[in-house]
Coordinates of C-alpha atoms in Angstrom, one line a residue:
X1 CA 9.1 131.0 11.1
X2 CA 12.4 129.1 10.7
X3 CA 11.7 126.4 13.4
X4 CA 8.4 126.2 12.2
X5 CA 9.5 125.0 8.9
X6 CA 12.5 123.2 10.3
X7 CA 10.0 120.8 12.2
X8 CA 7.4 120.6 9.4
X9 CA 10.0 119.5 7.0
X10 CA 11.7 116.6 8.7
X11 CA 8.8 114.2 8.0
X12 CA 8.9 115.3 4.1
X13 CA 12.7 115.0 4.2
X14 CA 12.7 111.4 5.9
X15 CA 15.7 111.8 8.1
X16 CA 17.6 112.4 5.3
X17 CA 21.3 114.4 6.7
X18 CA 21.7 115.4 3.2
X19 CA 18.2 116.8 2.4
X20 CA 18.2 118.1 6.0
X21 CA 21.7 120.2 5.6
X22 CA 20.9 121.4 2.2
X23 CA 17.1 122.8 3.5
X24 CA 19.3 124.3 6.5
X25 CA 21.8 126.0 4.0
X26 CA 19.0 127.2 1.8
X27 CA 17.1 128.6 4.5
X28 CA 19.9 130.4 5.8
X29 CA 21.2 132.0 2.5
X30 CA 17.1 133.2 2.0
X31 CA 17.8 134.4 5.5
X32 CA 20.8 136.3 5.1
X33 CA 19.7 137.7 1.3
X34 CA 16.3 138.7 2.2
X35 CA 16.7 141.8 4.2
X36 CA 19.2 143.2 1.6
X37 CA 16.7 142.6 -1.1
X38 CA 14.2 144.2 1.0
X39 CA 16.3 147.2 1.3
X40 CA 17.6 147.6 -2.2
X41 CA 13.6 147.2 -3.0
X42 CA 12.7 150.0 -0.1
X43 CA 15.4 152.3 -1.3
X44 CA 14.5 152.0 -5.2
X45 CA 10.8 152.0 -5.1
X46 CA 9.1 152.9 -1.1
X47 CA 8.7 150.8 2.0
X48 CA 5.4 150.0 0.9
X49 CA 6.4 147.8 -2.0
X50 CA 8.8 146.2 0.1
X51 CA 6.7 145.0 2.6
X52 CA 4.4 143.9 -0.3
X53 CA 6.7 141.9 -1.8
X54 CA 7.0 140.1 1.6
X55 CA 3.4 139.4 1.5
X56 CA 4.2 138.0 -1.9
X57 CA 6.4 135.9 -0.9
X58 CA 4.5 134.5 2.0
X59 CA 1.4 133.8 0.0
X60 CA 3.6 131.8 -2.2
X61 CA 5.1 129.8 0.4
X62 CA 1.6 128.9 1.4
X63 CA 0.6 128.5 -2.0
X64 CA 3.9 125.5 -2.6
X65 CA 3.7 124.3 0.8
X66 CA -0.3 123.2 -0.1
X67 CA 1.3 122.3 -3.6
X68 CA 4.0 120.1 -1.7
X69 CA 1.5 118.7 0.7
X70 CA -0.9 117.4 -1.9
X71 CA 2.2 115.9 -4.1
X72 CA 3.6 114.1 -1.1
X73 CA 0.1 112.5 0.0
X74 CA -0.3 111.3 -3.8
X75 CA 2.6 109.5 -3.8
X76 CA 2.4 107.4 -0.9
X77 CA -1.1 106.3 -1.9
X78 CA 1.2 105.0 -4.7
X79 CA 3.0 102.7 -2.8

């Protein structure tokens, strides 16, 4: 999924360095806190929620990636 991302960001993100090592940072802290949320979510509720809440969570990247999409196409019909 990360590389995926990775490569479908870099035309958003212009070959900005900045933009590109902040979305690398970011991505990499989701990374690192995800399973433990997963597991605090497992242990507190049941597996079951916690693999819902990953479906969650990938619906709603779909969901702001489409959002992102159709912002970025409206703006460079502005220029």
């Amino acid at each position: 999924m990360f590389p995926l991302c990775y490569a479908i960001s870099k035309e958003s993100l212009q070959g900005s360095a900045f933009a590109m090592t902040v979305f690398t940072a970011l991505t990499s802290i989701g990374g690192i806190l995800t399973p433990y949320i997963i597991g605090v979510v497992s242990n507190k509720f049941n597996i079951n929620t916690a693999v819902l809440m990953l479906i969650f969570n990938a619906v709603m990247i779909f969901i702001l990636s489409g959002v992102n999409y159709k912002f970025s196409k409206n703006n460079e019909n502005a220029y």
